[in-house]
Amino acid sequence: GDSSIDEAFLEKQMELFTAVYKDRELLGWYTVATEATARHLALHKEFLKYNESPLFLLMDPSPSTESKDLPITIFEYELHMVNETPTMLFVSIPFQLETLQAEQIAMEQVAKQTPVDGESTLDAHIDNVDSSLKTLRQRVDIMVSYLDLVAADRVPVDYGLLRQIANLCDHLPANDIPDLDADFREDYNDSLAVALLATLTKSASTASQLTDNFMTIHNHGSKLA
């Protein structure tokens, strides 16, 4: 279909965002595609209403497995002469990742979760938790079986043991809270996000080092043909 943006929605979101972050502005937009097309160019023109020089971030969903660069490209809008005719074209621009000290500390902590010899520290932690839960389940099954036998008058009642079981149950958190399942899923998703973020951080670090080396060798930067 035609390339267009929902101006009412965009302006509403900008209004809400700038109401909280008064020093921020719309810098551009992004999409997922293997290359920039004429459709992207047409859509990009609509953002000129909100920024005189908007940026376009293109994220490649199918990067080469051998590439060490981040699968992203940043474009800006420039006027070029094509066959002696002024034509607006996308031009890629260099970029460099920068982080605050607080972000670096956080990323270094996350990077510790990166895989080592095919297994991440998160995997090892999950294995330990899984083993502990299996052992706990076995012991709970033993207690349940004992209580069933006592209820059926098939074994003598040991009141001391029953008091210990009751005391243990009193220390357990309530499991009928409606938000319990949601909290569990949130923790699980957070763990997955940490693992994914660790991989991305390692890739970003490699890309940053490669960019620094490239800029050192080619200190005048890349020249567009």
Coordinates of C-alpha atoms in Angstrom, one line a residue, residues 89 108-109 141 175:
L89 CA 18.7 10.2 -2.0
E108 CA 30.0 -5.1 32.0
Q109 CA 27.9 -6.9 34.6
D141 CA 6.3 -36.2 47.6
N175 CA 0.5 -19.7 46.5

